[in-house]
Amino acid sequence: MTDAISNTSAHFEGDGVVSFSTETLRAVRPGHVRIRVDVCALCGSDKRLLASGAAVVPGHEVVGTIVESAPDAPSEGTRVIVYIPVSCGECKACLEQQNNRCYNLGGLMGWQFDGGFAEYMDVPVQCVLPVPDDIPSDVAVLALDTFGTAAHALRLGARTQPDGIQNLLVIGCGPLGLGVVAVALAMGIPTVHAWDPNDARLGLAEQLGATRALDLETVNQYQVIAEASGADPARAAAQNLVEPGGAILALGESNEPYLMPATPRWRRTDCFTVRSFYFPKTEVADNWSLLRSHGATLRDTIMTPTRLNDLEETFTKFLDGDFVKPYITHEEN
Ligand SMILES: [Zn+2]
Ligand SMILES: [Zn+2]
């Protein structure tokens, strides 16, 4: 129905090399909508694909505008976020709307299916969620990995605590850790401390409203600890700092195994270790509310707009720590 669309997309060749191709898009497959990508944020996890190379177009934190709709999908012109799990829709988890827990996950957008480092992207109908009109696209993108994943982890953690979370330490102030700080404050958690070996990053957490943790040596200090770095020393610190009965939210992903060391401290600490993955669609409405109060501040603190054509250079600066949360945008200014 639409005129032929020419689409430029990025490809990860491995070893940090990004190439581009431009081709005319074919007709949208049944059950999919076509979106114009408005914002696609870079994620720490993309670094693995950047090193190894990727079979599909990467990019999994996407806000776009529907240019060609499908039955049961929002209409053309609707702004949407892309929910990345492509779930079966039939298993126990999917029937309970916990699609992030699908027993037969078909894959993830930007990982097994073409993602958003492109001008256009085709998305299964089940994966598009409308963005409220009052939330700009560069804030809406935070509803995904940064706010959505962080909020889900905090909600899971809260379920382990009879009186909810009163006292939180966030270790690692990269985009996810800073997201946890912002969400925790938006949720009204009374005490939010943060720590990062990088003073500038820790400063960002303070700018958002967290208090700098001063003592990482004394045991039994924090009810809940969000470990958002994936670094071994941080994981070990979390194990020491958690109060008996508390919870460690194991969020940081690295290539190293998550070890539970057979130390006396580990053996003798009665606590929860919580691992979470992404978020269910049922939490999205609440997350828009959290974003309304704290999203713009987080955007202004961590995000930098960049161009698709500069993606390789942007990743270099991201890896070097010059950018906290860069995103590509096709919009002017
Ligand atoms: Zn991500
Ligand atoms: Zn399922």
Tab-separated table of C-alpha atoms and ligand atoms in Angstrom:
chain	number	residue	atom	x	y	z
A	1	MET	CA	0.000	0.000	0.000
A	2	THR	CA	2.858	2.413	0.730
A	3	ASP	CA	5.510	3.532	-1.694
A	4	ALA	CA	8.742	1.559	-1.687
A	5	ILE	CA	10.710	2.467	1.430
A	6	SER	CA	14.478	2.578	1.381
A	7	ASN	CA	15.950	1.485	4.710
A	8	THR	CA	19.477	1.913	5.983
A	9	SER	CA	20.439	-0.539	8.727
A	10	ALA	CA	23.558	-1.236	10.767
A	11	HIS	CA	25.342	-4.579	10.963
A	12	PHE	CA	27.842	-5.766	13.555
A	13	GLU	CA	30.698	-7.506	11.759
A	14	GLY	CA	32.566	-8.459	14.949
A	15	ASP	CA	35.609	-6.892	16.654
A	16	GLY	CA	33.789	-3.589	17.014
A	17	VAL	CA	33.228	-3.057	13.287
A	18	VAL	CA	29.880	-1.612	12.208
A	19	SER	CA	28.827	-1.626	8.537
A	20	PHE	CA	25.702	-0.252	6.871
A	21	SER	CA	23.487	-1.360	4.038
A	22	THR	CA	20.587	0.325	2.300
A	23	GLU	CA	17.867	-1.655	0.640
A	24	THR	CA	14.282	-1.335	-0.480
A	25	LEU	CA	11.978	-2.949	2.058
A	26	ARG	CA	9.714	-5.787	1.009
A	27	ALA	CA	6.068	-6.038	2.040
A	28	VAL	CA	5.496	-6.352	5.795
A	29	ARG	CA	4.961	-9.970	6.848
A	30	PRO	CA	1.562	-10.933	8.269
A	31	GLY	CA	1.296	-10.359	12.014
A	32	HIS	CA	3.847	-7.545	11.930
A	33	VAL	CA	3.751	-3.772	11.844
A	34	ARG	CA	6.383	-1.531	10.289
A	35	ILE	CA	7.733	1.297	12.419
A	36	ARG	CA	9.950	4.235	11.647
A	37	VAL	CA	12.603	4.157	14.356
A	38	ASP	CA	12.525	7.416	16.297
A	39	VAL	CA	14.927	6.433	19.082
A	40	CYS	CA	17.133	3.381	19.598
A	41	ALA	CA	19.310	3.431	22.701
A	42	LEU	CA	22.632	1.668	23.049
A	43	CYS	CA	22.754	-0.940	25.820
A	44	GLY	CA	25.726	-2.394	27.677
A	45	SER	CA	24.638	-5.831	26.529
A	46	ASP	CA	25.094	-4.763	22.879
A	47	LYS	CA	28.831	-4.795	23.540
A	48	ARG	CA	28.784	-8.591	23.428
A	49	LEU	CA	27.264	-8.557	19.938
A	50	LEU	CA	29.621	-5.780	18.850
A	51	ALA	CA	32.558	-8.036	19.741
A	52	SER	CA	31.161	-11.288	18.391
A	53	GLY	CA	29.251	-10.008	15.370
A	54	ALA	CA	25.499	-10.382	14.922
A	55	ALA	CA	23.370	-12.251	12.398
A	56	VAL	CA	20.550	-9.718	12.638
A	57	VAL	CA	20.311	-5.934	12.879
A	58	PRO	CA	20.993	-5.230	16.574
A	59	GLY	CA	19.377	-2.582	18.779
A	60	HIS	CA	16.729	-3.547	21.334
A	61	GLU	CA	15.664	-0.339	23.116
A	62	VAL	CA	13.399	1.127	20.492
A	63	VAL	CA	10.703	3.777	20.231
A	64	GLY	CA	9.113	4.190	16.821
A	65	THR	CA	6.079	5.387	14.944
A	66	ILE	CA	3.882	2.897	13.111
A	67	VAL	CA	3.983	3.570	9.364
A	68	GLU	CA	2.170	0.403	8.337
A	69	SER	CA	-0.228	-1.263	10.751
A	70	ALA	CA	-1.841	-4.697	10.911
A	71	PRO	CA	-5.022	-6.231	12.336
A	72	ASP	CA	-5.144	-5.978	16.141
A	73	ALA	CA	-2.335	-3.418	16.155
A	74	PRO	CA	-2.435	0.301	16.974
A	75	SER	CA	-3.129	2.528	13.986
A	76	GLU	CA	-0.584	4.212	11.738
A	77	GLY	CA	0.967	7.254	13.350
A	78	THR	CA	0.893	5.705	16.842
A	79	ARG	CA	4.138	5.958	18.777
A	80	VAL	CA	5.152	2.659	20.359
A	81	ILE	CA	7.888	1.055	22.406
A	82	VAL	CA	9.164	-2.344	21.306
A	83	TYR	CA	8.754	-5.071	23.932
A	84	ILE	CA	11.557	-7.459	23.026
A	85	PRO	CA	10.451	-10.971	24.112
A	86	VAL	CA	8.688	-12.734	21.234
A	87	SER	CA	6.590	-15.089	23.315
A	88	CYS	CA	4.398	-18.069	22.454
A	89	GLY	CA	1.186	-16.616	23.865
A	90	GLU	CA	0.034	-20.055	25.007
A	91	CYS	CA	2.177	-21.252	27.904
A	92	LYS	CA	1.347	-20.885	31.593
A	93	ALA	CA	3.392	-17.684	31.883
A	94	CYS	CA	1.967	-16.061	28.749
A	95	LEU	CA	-1.603	-16.861	29.828
A	96	GLU	CA	-0.843	-14.973	33.044
A	97	GLN	CA	0.537	-12.056	30.963
A	98	GLN	CA	4.037	-12.746	32.238
A	99	ASN	CA	5.445	-12.862	28.699
A	100	ASN	CA	8.965	-12.172	29.945
A	101	ARG	CA	8.756	-15.629	31.540
A	102	CYS	CA	7.539	-17.449	28.402
A	103	TYR	CA	8.394	-21.140	28.505
A	104	ASN	CA	8.844	-21.253	24.727
A	105	LEU	CA	10.474	-17.913	24.035
A	106	GLY	CA	10.853	-17.498	20.274
A	107	GLY	CA	13.696	-15.030	20.699
A	108	LEU	CA	14.275	-11.353	21.385
A	109	MET	CA	13.969	-8.361	19.096
A	110	GLY	CA	17.446	-7.038	18.338
A	111	TRP	CA	19.016	-10.359	19.324
A	112	GLN	CA	17.391	-13.078	17.209
A	113	PHE	CA	15.201	-10.758	15.104
A	114	ASP	CA	16.124	-7.501	13.372
A	115	GLY	CA	16.258	-4.609	15.812
A	116	GLY	CA	16.373	-0.852	15.835
A	117	PHE	CA	19.788	0.292	14.619
A	118	ALA	CA	18.060	1.143	11.353
A	119	GLU	CA	15.646	3.657	9.922
A	120	TYR	CA	12.760	1.171	9.846
A	121	MET	CA	11.977	-2.021	11.704
A	122	ASP	CA	9.253	-4.658	11.345
A	123	VAL	CA	7.841	-5.760	14.704
A	124	PRO	CA	5.410	-8.545	15.664
A	125	VAL	CA	2.072	-7.079	16.720
A	126	GLN	CA	2.478	-8.610	20.210
A	127	CYS	CA	5.665	-6.539	20.716
A	128	VAL	CA	4.330	-3.012	20.154
A	129	LEU	CA	3.042	-1.073	23.156
A	130	PRO	CA	1.622	2.445	22.655
A	131	VAL	CA	3.392	5.394	24.285
A	132	PRO	CA	1.199	7.908	26.153
A	133	ASP	CA	1.030	11.231	24.281
A	134	ASP	CA	2.558	13.233	27.128
A	135	ILE	CA	5.786	11.191	27.238
A	136	PRO	CA	8.434	12.235	24.686
A	137	SER	CA	10.224	9.493	22.776
A	138	ASP	CA	13.610	10.129	24.398
A	139	VAL	CA	11.955	9.544	27.790
A	140	ALA	CA	9.736	6.697	26.603
A	141	VAL	CA	12.787	4.662	25.602
A	142	LEU	CA	13.766	4.593	29.277
A	143	ALA	CA	10.597	2.570	29.935
A	144	LEU	CA	12.443	-0.424	28.495
A	145	ASP	CA	15.738	-1.724	29.903
A	146	THR	CA	16.496	1.294	32.087
A	147	PHE	CA	13.226	1.772	34.009
A	148	GLY	CA	11.241	-1.334	33.080
A	149	THR	CA	13.924	-3.853	34.012
A	150	ALA	CA	14.910	-1.893	37.118
A	151	ALA	CA	11.329	-1.527	38.339
A	152	HIS	CA	10.612	-5.206	37.808
A	153	ALA	CA	13.701	-6.179	39.778
A	154	LEU	CA	12.728	-3.892	42.660
A	155	ARG	CA	9.171	-5.273	42.652
A	156	LEU	CA	10.480	-8.852	42.754
A	157	GLY	CA	12.868	-7.869	45.531
A	158	ALA	CA	10.064	-6.201	47.482
A	159	ARG	CA	8.118	-9.458	47.441
A	160	THR	CA	10.865	-11.068	49.529
A	161	GLN	CA	10.521	-8.377	52.215
A	162	PRO	CA	7.460	-8.377	54.497
A	163	ASP	CA	7.473	-4.581	54.813
A	164	GLY	CA	8.730	-3.788	51.335
A	165	ILE	CA	12.058	-2.120	50.631
A	166	GLN	CA	13.053	0.589	53.119
A	167	ASN	CA	16.756	0.633	52.576
A	168	LEU	CA	18.554	0.039	49.287
A	169	LEU	CA	22.129	0.099	48.070
A	170	VAL	CA	22.802	0.239	44.352
A	171	ILE	CA	26.261	-0.956	43.365
A	172	GLY	CA	27.375	0.069	39.879
A	173	CYS	CA	26.202	3.383	38.437
A	174	GLY	CA	26.030	2.566	34.750
A	175	PRO	CA	22.726	3.086	32.915
A	176	LEU	CA	20.986	0.201	34.685
A	177	GLY	CA	22.252	1.133	38.158
A	178	LEU	CA	21.254	4.760	37.606
A	179	GLY	CA	17.900	3.487	36.374
A	180	VAL	CA	17.495	1.542	39.625
A	181	VAL	CA	18.336	4.708	41.593
A	182	ALA	CA	15.760	6.769	39.673
A	183	VAL	CA	13.058	4.104	39.942
A	184	ALA	CA	13.722	3.535	43.652
A	185	LEU	CA	13.317	7.269	44.309
A	186	ALA	CA	10.213	7.399	42.114
A	187	MET	CA	8.790	4.479	44.124
A	188	GLY	CA	9.455	6.363	47.331
A	189	ILE	CA	12.010	3.998	48.849
A	190	PRO	CA	13.173	6.082	51.837
A	191	THR	CA	16.901	5.280	51.843
A	192	VAL	CA	18.727	4.928	48.524
A	193	HIS	CA	22.496	4.701	48.655
A	194	ALA	CA	24.777	4.202	45.671
A	195	TRP	CA	28.332	3.252	44.990
A	196	ASP	CA	30.628	3.075	41.975
A	197	PRO	CA	34.427	3.042	41.775
A	198	ASN	CA	34.145	5.797	39.135
A	199	ASP	CA	33.622	9.083	40.936
A	200	ALA	CA	31.921	10.775	37.976
A	201	ARG	CA	29.360	7.979	37.722
A	202	LEU	CA	28.757	8.104	41.454
A	203	GLY	CA	28.244	11.850	41.074
A	204	LEU	CA	25.431	11.163	38.594
A	205	ALA	CA	23.708	8.955	41.161
A	206	GLU	CA	23.993	11.778	43.680
A	207	GLN	CA	22.629	14.233	41.118
A	208	LEU	CA	19.587	11.977	40.794
A	209	GLY	CA	19.114	12.040	44.552
A	210	ALA	CA	20.966	9.015	45.901
A	211	THR	CA	23.326	9.228	48.875
A	212	ARG	CA	26.929	8.175	48.402
A	213	ALA	CA	27.709	4.947	50.298
A	214	LEU	CA	30.799	5.522	52.410
A	215	ASP	CA	31.420	2.158	54.006
A	216	LEU	CA	31.626	-0.983	51.941
A	217	GLU	CA	33.465	-2.965	54.597
A	218	THR	CA	31.063	-3.348	57.531
A	219	VAL	CA	28.767	-6.343	57.146
A	220	ASN	CA	24.947	-6.358	57.525
A	221	GLN	CA	24.241	-2.780	56.404
A	222	TYR	CA	21.562	-2.949	53.731
A	223	GLN	CA	18.171	-4.612	53.514
A	224	VAL	CA	18.296	-4.854	49.712
A	225	ILE	CA	21.265	-4.499	47.400
A	226	ALA	CA	20.933	-4.076	43.651
A	227	GLU	CA	24.159	-5.346	42.115
A	228	ALA	CA	24.123	-3.662	38.726
A	229	SER	CA	27.766	-3.918	37.690
A	230	GLY	CA	28.393	-7.608	37.095
A	231	ALA	CA	31.896	-7.179	38.535
A	232	ASP	CA	33.218	-9.882	40.863
A	233	PRO	CA	34.297	-7.494	43.667
A	234	ALA	CA	30.846	-5.872	43.614
A	235	ARG	CA	29.120	-9.232	43.859
A	236	ALA	CA	31.363	-10.163	46.768
A	237	ALA	CA	30.683	-6.823	48.465
A	238	ALA	CA	26.933	-7.312	48.104
A	239	GLN	CA	27.214	-10.660	49.830
A	240	ASN	CA	28.878	-9.008	52.828
A	241	LEU	CA	26.735	-5.873	52.995
A	242	VAL	CA	23.325	-7.549	52.912
A	243	GLU	CA	21.414	-7.808	56.178
A	244	PRO	CA	20.253	-11.245	57.311
A	245	GLY	CA	16.809	-11.734	55.781
A	246	GLY	CA	17.594	-9.199	53.073
A	247	ALA	CA	17.908	-9.635	49.343
A	248	ILE	CA	20.555	-9.256	46.668
A	249	LEU	CA	19.182	-8.351	43.260
A	250	ALA	CA	21.653	-9.886	40.824
A	251	LEU	CA	21.175	-7.577	37.836
A	252	GLY	CA	24.665	-6.976	36.462
A	253	GLU	CA	25.532	-9.200	33.544
A	254	SER	CA	29.108	-10.009	32.720
A	255	ASN	CA	30.853	-12.857	30.957
A	256	GLU	CA	32.021	-14.197	34.310
A	257	PRO	CA	29.977	-16.805	36.190
A	258	TYR	CA	27.958	-15.551	39.146
A	259	LEU	CA	29.728	-17.249	42.020
A	260	MET	CA	28.325	-18.029	45.417
A	261	PRO	CA	31.610	-18.473	47.240
A	262	ALA	CA	31.793	-21.187	49.883
A	263	THR	CA	32.925	-18.718	52.546
A	264	PRO	CA	31.741	-18.809	56.157
A	265	ARG	CA	29.957	-15.513	55.539
A	266	TRP	CA	28.017	-16.938	52.580
A	267	ARG	CA	27.186	-20.171	54.382
A	268	ARG	CA	25.919	-18.335	57.435
A	269	THR	CA	23.867	-15.598	55.783
A	270	ASP	CA	20.142	-16.218	55.549
A	271	CYS	CA	19.050	-14.102	52.565
A	272	PHE	CA	17.505	-14.030	49.116
A	273	THR	CA	19.344	-13.861	45.827
A	274	VAL	CA	16.979	-12.601	43.140
A	275	ARG	CA	17.524	-12.775	39.428
A	276	SER	CA	15.054	-11.097	37.098
A	277	PHE	CA	14.648	-10.842	33.348
A	278	TYR	CA	13.000	-7.888	31.640
A	279	PHE	CA	9.433	-7.074	32.783
A	280	PRO	CA	5.875	-8.208	32.170
A	281	LYS	CA	3.543	-6.061	30.089
A	282	THR	CA	1.285	-5.785	33.152
A	283	GLU	CA	3.831	-3.432	34.780
A	284	VAL	CA	4.092	-1.010	31.866
A	285	ALA	CA	1.212	1.271	32.939
A	286	ASP	CA	2.784	1.749	36.388
A	287	ASN	CA	6.147	2.374	34.764
A	288	TRP	CA	4.729	5.255	32.697
A	289	SER	CA	3.724	6.831	36.032
A	290	LEU	CA	7.227	6.385	37.434
A	291	LEU	CA	8.656	7.907	34.247
A	292	ARG	CA	6.354	10.914	34.483
A	293	SER	CA	7.913	11.895	37.798
A	294	HIS	CA	11.559	10.895	37.256
A	295	GLY	CA	12.052	10.145	33.535
A	296	ALA	CA	12.965	13.596	32.241
A	297	THR	CA	15.560	14.091	34.987
A	298	LEU	CA	17.141	10.743	34.196
A	299	ARG	CA	17.191	11.574	30.481
A	300	ASP	CA	18.854	14.913	31.136
A	301	THR	CA	21.409	13.238	33.411
A	302	ILE	CA	22.488	10.286	31.252
A	303	MET	CA	21.355	10.486	27.621
A	304	THR	CA	23.109	11.792	24.504
A	305	PRO	CA	21.546	11.897	21.016
A	306	THR	CA	23.680	10.531	18.170
A	307	ARG	CA	23.308	9.564	14.513
A	308	LEU	CA	22.927	6.100	13.010
A	309	ASN	CA	25.843	6.751	10.627
A	310	ASP	CA	28.124	7.398	13.618
A	311	LEU	CA	27.206	4.167	15.416
A	312	GLU	CA	30.688	2.643	15.423
A	313	GLU	CA	32.245	5.809	16.876
A	314	THR	CA	29.369	6.117	19.351
A	315	PHE	CA	30.031	2.597	20.599
A	316	THR	CA	33.717	3.441	21.020
A	317	LYS	CA	32.806	6.414	23.202
A	318	PHE	CA	30.237	4.303	25.061
A	319	LEU	CA	32.850	1.619	25.771
A	320	ASP	CA	35.319	4.293	26.884
A	321	GLY	CA	32.734	5.706	29.278
A	322	ASP	CA	32.471	9.075	27.479
A	323	PHE	CA	28.742	8.471	26.996
A	324	VAL	CA	26.519	7.033	29.725
A	325	LYS	CA	23.443	6.286	27.613
A	326	PRO	CA	23.724	7.328	23.967
A	327	TYR	CA	20.862	6.785	21.566
A	328	ILE	CA	20.400	7.104	17.862
A	329	THR	CA	17.702	9.379	16.578
A	330	HIS	CA	16.685	10.335	13.070
A	331	GLU	CA	14.973	13.489	14.200
A	332	GLU	CA	16.535	16.882	13.546
A	333	ASN	CA	18.354	18.760	16.355
B	1	ZN	ZN	19.451	-3.910	26.952
B	2	ZN	ZN	4.735	-18.458	26.354
